[in-house]
Short mmCIF file of the C-alpha atoms (twelve columns), coordinates in Angstrom:
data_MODEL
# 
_entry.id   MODEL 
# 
loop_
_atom_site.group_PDB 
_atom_site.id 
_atom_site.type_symbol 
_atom_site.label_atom_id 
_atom_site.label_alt_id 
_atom_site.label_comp_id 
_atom_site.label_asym_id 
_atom_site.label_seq_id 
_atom_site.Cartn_x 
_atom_site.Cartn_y 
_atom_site.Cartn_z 
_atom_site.pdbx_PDB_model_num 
ATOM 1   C CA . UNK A 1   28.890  -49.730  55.086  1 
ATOM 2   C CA . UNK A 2   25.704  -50.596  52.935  1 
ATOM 3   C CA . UNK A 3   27.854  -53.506  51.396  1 
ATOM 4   C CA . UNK A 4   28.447  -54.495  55.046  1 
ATOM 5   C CA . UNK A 5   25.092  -54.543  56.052  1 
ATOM 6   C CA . UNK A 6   23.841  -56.346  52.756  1 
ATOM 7   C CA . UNK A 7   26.197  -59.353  53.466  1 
ATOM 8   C CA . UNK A 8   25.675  -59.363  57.177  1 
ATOM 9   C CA . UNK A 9   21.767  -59.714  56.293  1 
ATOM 10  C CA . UNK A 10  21.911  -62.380  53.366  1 
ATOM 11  C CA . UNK A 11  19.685  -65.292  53.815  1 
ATOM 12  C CA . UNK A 12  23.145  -67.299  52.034  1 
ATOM 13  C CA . UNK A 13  25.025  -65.977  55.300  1 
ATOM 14  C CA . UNK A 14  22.111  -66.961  57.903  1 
ATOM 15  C CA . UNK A 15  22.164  -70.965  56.445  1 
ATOM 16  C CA . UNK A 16  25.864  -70.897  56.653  1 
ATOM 17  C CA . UNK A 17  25.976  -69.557  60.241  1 
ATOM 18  C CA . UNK A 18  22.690  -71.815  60.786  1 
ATOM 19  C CA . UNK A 19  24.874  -75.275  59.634  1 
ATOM 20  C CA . UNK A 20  28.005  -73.897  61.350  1 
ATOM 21  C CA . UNK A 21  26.289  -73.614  64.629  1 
ATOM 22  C CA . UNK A 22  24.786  -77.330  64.055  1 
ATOM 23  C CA . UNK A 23  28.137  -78.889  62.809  1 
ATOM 24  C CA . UNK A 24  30.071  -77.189  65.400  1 
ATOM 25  C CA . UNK A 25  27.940  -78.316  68.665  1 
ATOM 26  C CA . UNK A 26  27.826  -82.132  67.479  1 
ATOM 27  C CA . UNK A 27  31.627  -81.838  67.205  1 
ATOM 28  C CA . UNK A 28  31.646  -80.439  71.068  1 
ATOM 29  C CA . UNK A 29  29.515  -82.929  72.253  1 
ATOM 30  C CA . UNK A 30  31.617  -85.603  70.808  1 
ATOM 31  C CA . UNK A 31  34.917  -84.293  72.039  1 
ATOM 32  C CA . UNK A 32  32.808  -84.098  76.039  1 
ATOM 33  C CA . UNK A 33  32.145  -87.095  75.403  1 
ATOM 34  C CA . UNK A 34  35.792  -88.615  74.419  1 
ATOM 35  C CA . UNK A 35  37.689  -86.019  76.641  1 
ATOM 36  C CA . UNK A 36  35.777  -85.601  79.812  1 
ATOM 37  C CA . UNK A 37  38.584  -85.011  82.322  1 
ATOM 38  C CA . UNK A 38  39.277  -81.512  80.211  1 
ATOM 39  C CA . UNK A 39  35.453  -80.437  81.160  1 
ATOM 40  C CA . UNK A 40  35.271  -81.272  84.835  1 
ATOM 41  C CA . UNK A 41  33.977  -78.333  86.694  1 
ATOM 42  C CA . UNK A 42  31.186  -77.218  83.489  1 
ATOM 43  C CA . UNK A 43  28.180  -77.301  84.864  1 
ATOM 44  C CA . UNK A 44  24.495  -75.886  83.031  1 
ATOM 45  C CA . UNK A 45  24.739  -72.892  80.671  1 
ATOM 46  C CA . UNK A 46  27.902  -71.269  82.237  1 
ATOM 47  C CA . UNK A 47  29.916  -70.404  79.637  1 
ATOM 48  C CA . UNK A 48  32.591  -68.378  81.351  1 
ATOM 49  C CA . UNK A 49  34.103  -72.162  82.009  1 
ATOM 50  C CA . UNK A 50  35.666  -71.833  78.799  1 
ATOM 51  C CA . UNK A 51  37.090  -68.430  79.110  1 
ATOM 52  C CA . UNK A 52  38.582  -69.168  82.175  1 
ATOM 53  C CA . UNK A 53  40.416  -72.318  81.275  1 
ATOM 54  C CA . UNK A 54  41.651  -71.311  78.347  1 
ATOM 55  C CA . UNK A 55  42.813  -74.542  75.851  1 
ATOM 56  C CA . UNK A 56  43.417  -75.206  72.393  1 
ATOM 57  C CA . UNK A 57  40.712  -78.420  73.174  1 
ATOM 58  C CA . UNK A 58  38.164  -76.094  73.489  1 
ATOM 59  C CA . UNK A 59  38.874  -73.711  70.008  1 
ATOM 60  C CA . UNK A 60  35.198  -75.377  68.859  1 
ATOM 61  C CA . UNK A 61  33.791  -73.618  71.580  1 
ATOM 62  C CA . UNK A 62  35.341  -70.250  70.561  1 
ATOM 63  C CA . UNK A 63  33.845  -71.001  67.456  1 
ATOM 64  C CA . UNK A 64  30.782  -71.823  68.008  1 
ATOM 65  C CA . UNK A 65  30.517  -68.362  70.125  1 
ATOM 66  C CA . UNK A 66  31.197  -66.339  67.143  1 
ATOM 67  C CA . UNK A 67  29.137  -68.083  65.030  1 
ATOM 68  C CA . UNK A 68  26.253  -68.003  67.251  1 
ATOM 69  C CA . UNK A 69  26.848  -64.159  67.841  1 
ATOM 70  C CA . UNK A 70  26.842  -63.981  63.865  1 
ATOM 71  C CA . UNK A 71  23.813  -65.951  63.467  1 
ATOM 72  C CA . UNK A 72  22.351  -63.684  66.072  1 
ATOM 73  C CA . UNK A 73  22.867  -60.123  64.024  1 
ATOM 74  C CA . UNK A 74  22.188  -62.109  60.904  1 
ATOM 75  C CA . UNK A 75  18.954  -63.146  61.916  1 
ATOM 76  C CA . UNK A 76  18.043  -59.619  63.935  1 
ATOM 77  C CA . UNK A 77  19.051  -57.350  60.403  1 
ATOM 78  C CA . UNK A 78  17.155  -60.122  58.409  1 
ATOM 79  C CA . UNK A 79  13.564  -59.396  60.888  1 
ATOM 80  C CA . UNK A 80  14.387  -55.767  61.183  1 
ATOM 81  C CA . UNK A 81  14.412  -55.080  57.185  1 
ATOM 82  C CA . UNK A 82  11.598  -57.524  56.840  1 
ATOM 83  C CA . UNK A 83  8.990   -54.894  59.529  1 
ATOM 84  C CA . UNK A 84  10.924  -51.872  57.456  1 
ATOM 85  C CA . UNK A 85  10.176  -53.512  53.725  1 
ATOM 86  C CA . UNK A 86  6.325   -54.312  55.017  1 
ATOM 87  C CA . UNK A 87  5.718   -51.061  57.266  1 
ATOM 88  C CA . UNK A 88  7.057   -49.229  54.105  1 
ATOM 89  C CA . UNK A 89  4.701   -51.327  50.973  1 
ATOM 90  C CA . UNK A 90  1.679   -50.110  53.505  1 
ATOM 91  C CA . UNK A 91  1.493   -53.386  55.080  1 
ATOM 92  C CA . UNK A 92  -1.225  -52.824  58.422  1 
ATOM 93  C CA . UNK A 93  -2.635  -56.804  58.499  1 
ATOM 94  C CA . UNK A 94  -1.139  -57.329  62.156  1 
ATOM 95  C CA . UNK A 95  -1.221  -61.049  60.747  1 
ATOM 96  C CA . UNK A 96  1.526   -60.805  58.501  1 
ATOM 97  C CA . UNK A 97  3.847   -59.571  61.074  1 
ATOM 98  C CA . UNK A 98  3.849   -62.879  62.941  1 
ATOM 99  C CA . UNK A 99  6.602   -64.518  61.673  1 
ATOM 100 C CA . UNK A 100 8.959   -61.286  62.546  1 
ATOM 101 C CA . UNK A 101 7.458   -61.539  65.954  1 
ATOM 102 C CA . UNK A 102 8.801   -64.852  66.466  1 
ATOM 103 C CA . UNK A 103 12.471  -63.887  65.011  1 
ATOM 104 C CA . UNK A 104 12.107  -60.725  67.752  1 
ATOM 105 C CA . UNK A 105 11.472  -63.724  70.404  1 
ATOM 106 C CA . UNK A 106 14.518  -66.084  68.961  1 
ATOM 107 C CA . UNK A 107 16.951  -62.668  68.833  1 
ATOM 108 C CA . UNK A 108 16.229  -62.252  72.265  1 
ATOM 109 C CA . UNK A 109 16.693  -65.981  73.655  1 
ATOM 110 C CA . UNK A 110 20.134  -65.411  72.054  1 
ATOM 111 C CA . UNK A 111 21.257  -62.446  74.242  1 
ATOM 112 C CA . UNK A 112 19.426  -64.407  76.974  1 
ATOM 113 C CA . UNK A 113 21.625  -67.447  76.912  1 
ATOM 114 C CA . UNK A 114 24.890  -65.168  76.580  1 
ATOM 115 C CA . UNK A 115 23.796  -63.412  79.829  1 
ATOM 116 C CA . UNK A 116 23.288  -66.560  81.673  1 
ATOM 117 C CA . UNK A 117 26.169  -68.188  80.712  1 
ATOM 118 C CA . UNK A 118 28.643  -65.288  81.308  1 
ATOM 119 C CA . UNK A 119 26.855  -63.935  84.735  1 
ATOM 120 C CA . UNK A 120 25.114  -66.947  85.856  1 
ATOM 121 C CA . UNK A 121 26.673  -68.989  89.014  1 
ATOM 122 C CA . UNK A 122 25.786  -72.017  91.662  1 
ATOM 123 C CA . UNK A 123 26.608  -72.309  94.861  1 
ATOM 124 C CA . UNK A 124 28.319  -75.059  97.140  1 
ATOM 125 C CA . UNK A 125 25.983  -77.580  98.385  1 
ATOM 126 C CA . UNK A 126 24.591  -76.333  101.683 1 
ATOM 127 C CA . UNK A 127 22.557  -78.593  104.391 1 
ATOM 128 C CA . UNK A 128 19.225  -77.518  105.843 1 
ATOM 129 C CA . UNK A 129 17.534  -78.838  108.349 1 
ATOM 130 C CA . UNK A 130 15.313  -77.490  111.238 1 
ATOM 131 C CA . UNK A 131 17.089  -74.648  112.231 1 
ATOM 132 C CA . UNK A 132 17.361  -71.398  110.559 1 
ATOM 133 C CA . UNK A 133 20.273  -71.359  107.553 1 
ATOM 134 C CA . UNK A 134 21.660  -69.051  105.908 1 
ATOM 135 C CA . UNK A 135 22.196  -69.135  102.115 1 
ATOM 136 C CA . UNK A 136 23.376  -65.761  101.127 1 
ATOM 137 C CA . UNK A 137 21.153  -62.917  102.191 1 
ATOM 138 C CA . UNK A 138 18.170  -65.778  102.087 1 
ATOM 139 C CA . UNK A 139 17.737  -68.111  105.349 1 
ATOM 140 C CA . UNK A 140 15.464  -71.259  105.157 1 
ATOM 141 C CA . UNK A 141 14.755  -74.252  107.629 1 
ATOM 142 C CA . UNK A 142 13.104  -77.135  106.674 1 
ATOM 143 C CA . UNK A 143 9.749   -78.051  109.019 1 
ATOM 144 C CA . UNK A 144 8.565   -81.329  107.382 1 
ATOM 145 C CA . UNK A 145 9.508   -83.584  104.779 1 
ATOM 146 C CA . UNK A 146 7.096   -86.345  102.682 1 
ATOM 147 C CA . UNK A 147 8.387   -89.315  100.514 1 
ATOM 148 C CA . UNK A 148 7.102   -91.943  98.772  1 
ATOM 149 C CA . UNK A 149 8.120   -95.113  96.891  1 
ATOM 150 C CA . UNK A 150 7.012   -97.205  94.039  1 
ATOM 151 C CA . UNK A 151 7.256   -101.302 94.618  1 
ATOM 152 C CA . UNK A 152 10.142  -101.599 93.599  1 
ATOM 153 C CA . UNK A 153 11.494  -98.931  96.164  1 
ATOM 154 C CA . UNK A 154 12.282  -96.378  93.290  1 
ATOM 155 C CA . UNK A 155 11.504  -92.721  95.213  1 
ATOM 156 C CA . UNK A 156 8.127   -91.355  93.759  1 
ATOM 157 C CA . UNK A 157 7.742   -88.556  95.636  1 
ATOM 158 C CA . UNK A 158 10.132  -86.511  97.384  1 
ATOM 159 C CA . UNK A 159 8.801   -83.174  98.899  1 
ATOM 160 C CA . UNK A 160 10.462  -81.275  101.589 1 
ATOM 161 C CA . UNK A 161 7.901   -78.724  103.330 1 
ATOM 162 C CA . UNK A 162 10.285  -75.327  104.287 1 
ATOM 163 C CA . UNK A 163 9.673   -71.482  105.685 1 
ATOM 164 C CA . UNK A 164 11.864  -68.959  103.890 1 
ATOM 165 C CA . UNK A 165 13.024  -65.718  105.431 1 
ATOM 166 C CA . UNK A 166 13.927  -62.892  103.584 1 
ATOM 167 C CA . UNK A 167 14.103  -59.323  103.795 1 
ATOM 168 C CA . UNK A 168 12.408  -60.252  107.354 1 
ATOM 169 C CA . UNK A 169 9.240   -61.465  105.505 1 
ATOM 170 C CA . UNK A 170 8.705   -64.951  105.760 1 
ATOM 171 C CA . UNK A 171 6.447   -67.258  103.654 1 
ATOM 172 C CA . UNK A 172 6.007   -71.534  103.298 1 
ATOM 173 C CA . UNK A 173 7.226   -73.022  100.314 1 
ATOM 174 C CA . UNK A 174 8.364   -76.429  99.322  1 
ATOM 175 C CA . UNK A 175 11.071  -78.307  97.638  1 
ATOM 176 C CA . UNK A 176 11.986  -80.957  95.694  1 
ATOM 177 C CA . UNK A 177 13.681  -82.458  92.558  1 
ATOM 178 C CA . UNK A 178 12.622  -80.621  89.726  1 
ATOM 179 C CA . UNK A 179 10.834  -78.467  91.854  1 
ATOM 180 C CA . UNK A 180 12.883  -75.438  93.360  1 
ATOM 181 C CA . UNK A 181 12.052  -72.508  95.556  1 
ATOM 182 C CA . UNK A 182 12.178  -69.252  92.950  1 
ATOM 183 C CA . UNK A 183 13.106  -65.846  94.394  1 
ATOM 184 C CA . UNK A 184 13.004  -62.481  92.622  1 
ATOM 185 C CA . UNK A 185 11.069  -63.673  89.868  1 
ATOM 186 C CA . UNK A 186 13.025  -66.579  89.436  1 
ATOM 187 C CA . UNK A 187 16.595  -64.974  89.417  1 
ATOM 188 C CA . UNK A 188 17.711  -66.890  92.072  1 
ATOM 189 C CA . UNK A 189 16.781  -70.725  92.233  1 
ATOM 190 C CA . UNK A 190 17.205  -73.291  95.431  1 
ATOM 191 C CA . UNK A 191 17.868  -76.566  94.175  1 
ATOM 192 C CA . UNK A 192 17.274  -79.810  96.073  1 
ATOM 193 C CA . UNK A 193 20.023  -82.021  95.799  1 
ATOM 194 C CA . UNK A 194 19.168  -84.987  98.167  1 
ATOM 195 C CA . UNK A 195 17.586  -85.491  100.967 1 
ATOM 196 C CA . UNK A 196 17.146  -87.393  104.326 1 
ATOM 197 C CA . UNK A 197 17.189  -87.819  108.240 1 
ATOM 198 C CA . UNK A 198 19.777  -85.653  109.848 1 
ATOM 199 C CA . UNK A 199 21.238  -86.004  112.985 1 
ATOM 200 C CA . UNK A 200 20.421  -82.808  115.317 1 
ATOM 201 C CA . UNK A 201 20.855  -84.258  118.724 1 
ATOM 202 C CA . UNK A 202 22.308  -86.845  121.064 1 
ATOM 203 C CA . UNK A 203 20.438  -87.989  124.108 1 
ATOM 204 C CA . UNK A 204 22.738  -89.242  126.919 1 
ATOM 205 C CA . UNK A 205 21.705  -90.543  130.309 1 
ATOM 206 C CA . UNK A 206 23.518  -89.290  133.457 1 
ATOM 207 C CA . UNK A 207 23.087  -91.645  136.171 1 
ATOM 208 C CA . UNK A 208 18.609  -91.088  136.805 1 
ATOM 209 C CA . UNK A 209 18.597  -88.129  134.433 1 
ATOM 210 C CA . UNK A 210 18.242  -87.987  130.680 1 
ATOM 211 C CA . UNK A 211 20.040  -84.875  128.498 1 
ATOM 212 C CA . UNK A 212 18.831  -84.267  124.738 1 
ATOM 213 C CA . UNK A 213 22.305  -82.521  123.516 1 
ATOM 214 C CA . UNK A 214 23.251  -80.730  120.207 1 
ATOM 215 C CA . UNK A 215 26.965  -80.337  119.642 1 
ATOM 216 C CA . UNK A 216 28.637  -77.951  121.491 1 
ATOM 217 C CA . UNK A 217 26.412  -78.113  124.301 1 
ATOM 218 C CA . UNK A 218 27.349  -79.076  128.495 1 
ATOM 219 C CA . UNK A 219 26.315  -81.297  130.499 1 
ATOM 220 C CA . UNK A 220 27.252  -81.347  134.673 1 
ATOM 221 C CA . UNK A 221 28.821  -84.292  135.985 1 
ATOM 222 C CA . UNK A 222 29.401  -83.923  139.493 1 
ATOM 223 C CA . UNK A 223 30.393  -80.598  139.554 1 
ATOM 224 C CA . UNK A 224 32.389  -80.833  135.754 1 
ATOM 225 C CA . UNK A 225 30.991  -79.407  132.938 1 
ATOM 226 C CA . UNK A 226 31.595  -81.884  130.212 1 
ATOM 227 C CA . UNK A 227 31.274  -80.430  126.407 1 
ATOM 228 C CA . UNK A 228 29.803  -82.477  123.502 1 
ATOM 229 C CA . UNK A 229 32.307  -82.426  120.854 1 
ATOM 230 C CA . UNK A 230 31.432  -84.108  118.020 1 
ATOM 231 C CA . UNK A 231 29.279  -87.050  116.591 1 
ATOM 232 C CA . UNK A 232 30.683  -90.317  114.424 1 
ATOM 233 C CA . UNK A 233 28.308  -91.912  112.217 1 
ATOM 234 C CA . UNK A 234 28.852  -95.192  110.251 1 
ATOM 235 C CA . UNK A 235 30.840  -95.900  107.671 1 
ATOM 236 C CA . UNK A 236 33.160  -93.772  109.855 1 
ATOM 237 C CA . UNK A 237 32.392  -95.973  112.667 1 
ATOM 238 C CA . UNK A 238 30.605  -99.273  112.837 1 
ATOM 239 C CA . UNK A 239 28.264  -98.149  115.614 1 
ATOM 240 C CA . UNK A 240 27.520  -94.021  116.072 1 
ATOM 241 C CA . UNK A 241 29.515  -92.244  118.811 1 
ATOM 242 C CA . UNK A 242 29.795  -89.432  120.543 1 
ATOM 243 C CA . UNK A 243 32.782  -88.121  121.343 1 
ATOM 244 C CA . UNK A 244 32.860  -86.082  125.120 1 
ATOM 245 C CA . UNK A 245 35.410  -83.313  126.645 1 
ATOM 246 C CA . UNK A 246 36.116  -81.946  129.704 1 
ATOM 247 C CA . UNK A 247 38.884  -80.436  131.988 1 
ATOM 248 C CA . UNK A 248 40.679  -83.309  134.386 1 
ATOM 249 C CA . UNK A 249 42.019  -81.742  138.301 1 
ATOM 250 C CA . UNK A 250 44.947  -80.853  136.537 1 
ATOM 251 C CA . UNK A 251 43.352  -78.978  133.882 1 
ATOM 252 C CA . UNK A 252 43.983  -81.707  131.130 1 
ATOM 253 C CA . UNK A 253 41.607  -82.136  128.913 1 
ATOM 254 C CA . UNK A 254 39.864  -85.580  128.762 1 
ATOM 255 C CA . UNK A 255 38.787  -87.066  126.344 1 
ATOM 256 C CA . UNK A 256 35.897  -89.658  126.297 1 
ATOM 257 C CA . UNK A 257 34.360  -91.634  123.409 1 
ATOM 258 C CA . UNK A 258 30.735  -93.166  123.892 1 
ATOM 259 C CA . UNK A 259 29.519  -95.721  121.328 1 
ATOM 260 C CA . UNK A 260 25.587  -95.749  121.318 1 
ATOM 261 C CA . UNK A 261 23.911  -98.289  124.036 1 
ATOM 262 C CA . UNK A 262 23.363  -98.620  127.471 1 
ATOM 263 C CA . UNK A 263 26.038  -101.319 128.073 1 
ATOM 264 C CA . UNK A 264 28.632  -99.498  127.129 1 
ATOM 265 C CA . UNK A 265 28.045  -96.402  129.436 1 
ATOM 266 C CA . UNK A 266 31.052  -95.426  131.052 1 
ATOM 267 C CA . UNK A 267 32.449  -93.065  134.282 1 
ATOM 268 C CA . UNK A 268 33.030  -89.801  133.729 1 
ATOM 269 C CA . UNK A 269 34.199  -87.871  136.653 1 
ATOM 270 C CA . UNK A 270 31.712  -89.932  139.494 1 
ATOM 271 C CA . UNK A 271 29.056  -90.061  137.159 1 
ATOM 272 C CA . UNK A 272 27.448  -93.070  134.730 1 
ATOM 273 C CA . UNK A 273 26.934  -91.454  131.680 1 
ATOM 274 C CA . UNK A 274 25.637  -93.749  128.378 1 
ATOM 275 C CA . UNK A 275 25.049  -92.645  124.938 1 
ATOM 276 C CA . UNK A 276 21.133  -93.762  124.172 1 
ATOM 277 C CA . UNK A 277 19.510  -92.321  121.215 1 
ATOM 278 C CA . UNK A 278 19.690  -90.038  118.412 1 
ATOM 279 C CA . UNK A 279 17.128  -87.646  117.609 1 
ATOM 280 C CA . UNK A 280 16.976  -87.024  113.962 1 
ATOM 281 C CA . UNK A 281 15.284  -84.205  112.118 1 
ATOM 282 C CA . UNK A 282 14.178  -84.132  108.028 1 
ATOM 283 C CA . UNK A 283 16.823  -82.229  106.108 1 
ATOM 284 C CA . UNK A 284 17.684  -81.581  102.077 1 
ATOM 285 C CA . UNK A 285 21.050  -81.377  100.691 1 
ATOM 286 C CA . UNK A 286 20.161  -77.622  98.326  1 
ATOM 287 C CA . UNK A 287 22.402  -75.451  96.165  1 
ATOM 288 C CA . UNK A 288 21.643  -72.000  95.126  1 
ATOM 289 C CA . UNK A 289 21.671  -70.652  91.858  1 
ATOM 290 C CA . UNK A 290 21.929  -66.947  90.565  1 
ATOM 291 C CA . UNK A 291 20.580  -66.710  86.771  1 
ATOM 292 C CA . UNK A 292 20.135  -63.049  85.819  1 
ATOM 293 C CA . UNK A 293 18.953  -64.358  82.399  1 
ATOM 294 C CA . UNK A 294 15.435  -65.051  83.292  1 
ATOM 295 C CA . UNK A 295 13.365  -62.105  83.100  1 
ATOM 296 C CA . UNK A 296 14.553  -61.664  80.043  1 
ATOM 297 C CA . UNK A 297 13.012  -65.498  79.284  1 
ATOM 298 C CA . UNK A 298 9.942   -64.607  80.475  1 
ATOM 299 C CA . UNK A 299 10.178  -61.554  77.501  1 
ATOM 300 C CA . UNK A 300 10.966  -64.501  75.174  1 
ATOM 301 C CA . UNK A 301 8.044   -66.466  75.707  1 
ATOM 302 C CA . UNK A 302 5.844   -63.439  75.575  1 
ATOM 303 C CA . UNK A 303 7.479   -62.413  71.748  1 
ATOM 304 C CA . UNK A 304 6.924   -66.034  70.547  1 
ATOM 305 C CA . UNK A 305 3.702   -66.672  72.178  1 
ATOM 306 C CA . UNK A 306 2.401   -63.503  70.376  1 
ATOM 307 C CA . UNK A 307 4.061   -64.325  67.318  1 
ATOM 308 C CA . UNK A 308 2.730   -67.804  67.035  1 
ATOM 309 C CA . UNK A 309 -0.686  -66.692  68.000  1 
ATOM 310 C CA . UNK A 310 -0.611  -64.102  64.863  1 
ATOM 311 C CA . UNK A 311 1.054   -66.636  62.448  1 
ATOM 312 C CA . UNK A 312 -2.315  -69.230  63.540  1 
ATOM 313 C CA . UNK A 313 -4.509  -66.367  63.056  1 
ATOM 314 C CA . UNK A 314 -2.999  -65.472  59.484  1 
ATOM 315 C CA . UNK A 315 -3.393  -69.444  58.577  1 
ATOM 316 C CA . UNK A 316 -6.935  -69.700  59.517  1 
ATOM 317 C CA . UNK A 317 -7.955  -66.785  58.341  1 
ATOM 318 C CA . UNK A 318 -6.559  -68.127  54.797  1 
ATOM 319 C CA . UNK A 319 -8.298  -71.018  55.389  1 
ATOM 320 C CA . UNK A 320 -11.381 -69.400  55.504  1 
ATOM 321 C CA . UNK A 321 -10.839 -66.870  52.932  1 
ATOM 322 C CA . UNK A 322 -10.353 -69.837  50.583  1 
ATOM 323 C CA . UNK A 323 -13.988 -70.972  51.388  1 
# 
């Protein structure tokens, strides 16, 4: 068992691991790169991509994951008999523990990235717009939405302005690319993916009156309710159109299609009815993302923020010494 340990915490073992790990990710980014069809469907850190579609394409992966998992417990043993070698010489210079600190920090980013990219999942693409929506026990609607362009017309900023509810507590936030809305300390993520005017109403004119209509709504034409089914927006169709229901005298259903315009109004059941406007409302295209990795992050930067901090403070304090 000693003999075990011994080899599992050889420095010669943690630069072989070290070169392995470096040899074996070039090699998987240049098979990505030449074999793309066999990766579609990987997406960020998740890892469980690979375990699920199982291929002889992807045996530097497997690698790779034992290697890393190698170079993990070779660099934890190496760290933990480094703080048992000083603690027992009598070593109490907080200083000269920096460096172990550091190794803590890099142990822990290890077991980090595994449990992101094992447990760690995105949603489908969901729209949002002004109405509430629900994304999976979190519901958000978006109130306001700010963009900006260089000269060229390149977006420069993109900002969407939204209310979360959660839990029935409900707080402003906003949104945009690079910039997601972080919930339970940054466990779950809500990613912008694009953004833009939706459509979230039709306005029709029946003969002197004017109707703002959502989809699904009814209108009376002379005594007939007529149902808005559905609206057609270019490239679909040249010119948007809404497309109209109702029940005929001998309980058909009819079927009318308005293309945007006052010429082109048509009868429905007595009454003049034309498709005028659209009323559009700011919306943003988000995803969700579930990373259970990132407390432990935050736990990461603490280790190597300390560390560092005491490996600066052991440098100057040689410097000064040597004054």
């Amino acid at each position: 068992m000693k003999k075990i340990y011994h080899i599992f915490k050889s420095q010669k073992v943690g630069i072989l691991t070290g070169f392995t790990v470096t040899g074996l990710l070039i090699i998987g980014s240049l098979i990505m790169s030449f074999y793309p069809r066999q990766y579609a469907g990987l997406s960020g850190e998740d890892i469980s991509f690979f375990f699920n579609h199982r291929k002889p394409i992807h045996i530097w992966f497997y690698l790779l994951f034992l290697a890393c998992i190698l170079y993990g417990i070779n660099t934890f043993l190496c760290t933990l008999d480094s703080i048992i070698r000083k603690a027992k010489g009598g070593v109490k210079k907080i200083t000269l523990y920096g460096a172990s600190v550091v190794h803590i920090g890099f142990v822990i980013t290890l077991v980090a990235h595994l449990i992101g990219g094992l447990y760690s999942s995105t949603e489908p693409p969901v729209t949002v717009a002004d109405e509430w929506t629900d994304l999976g026990g979190v519901e958000m609607k978006v109130t306001d939405l700010k963009t900006s362009s260089y000269p060229n017309g390149m977006p420069k900023i993109i900002e969407a302005f939204v209310t979360v509810r959660k839990g029935g507590i409900e707080f402003s936030d906003t949104i945009g690319y690079n910039k997601p809305v972080l919930l339970q300390h940054g466990i779950l993520e809500i990613l912008m993916q694009d953004y833009g005017w939706i459509s979230s109403s039709v306005i029709l004119k029946i003969d002197n009156r004017t109707c703002n209509l959502k989809i699904n709504d009814t209108f009376n034409a002379n005594g007939t309710q007529v149902r808005v089914v559905d609206l057609y927006m270019p490239p679909q169709y040249r010119y948007p159109v809404v497309q109209l229901t109702s029940s005929a005298e001998n309980n058909e259903t009819q079927q009318t299609f308005l293309t945007i315009g006052e010429n082109n109004a048509k009868d429905i059941h007595g009454a003049k009815v034309a498709f005028a406007d659209i009323n559009s409302v700011p919306g943003v295209l988000v995803s969700i993302k579930n990373n259970p990795s990132i407390p432990l992050t935050f736990v990461t930067i603490f280790f190597f923020s300390i560390g560092m901090i005491l490996v600066i403070l052991r440098i100057i304090g040689r410097t000064v010494s040597n004054y």
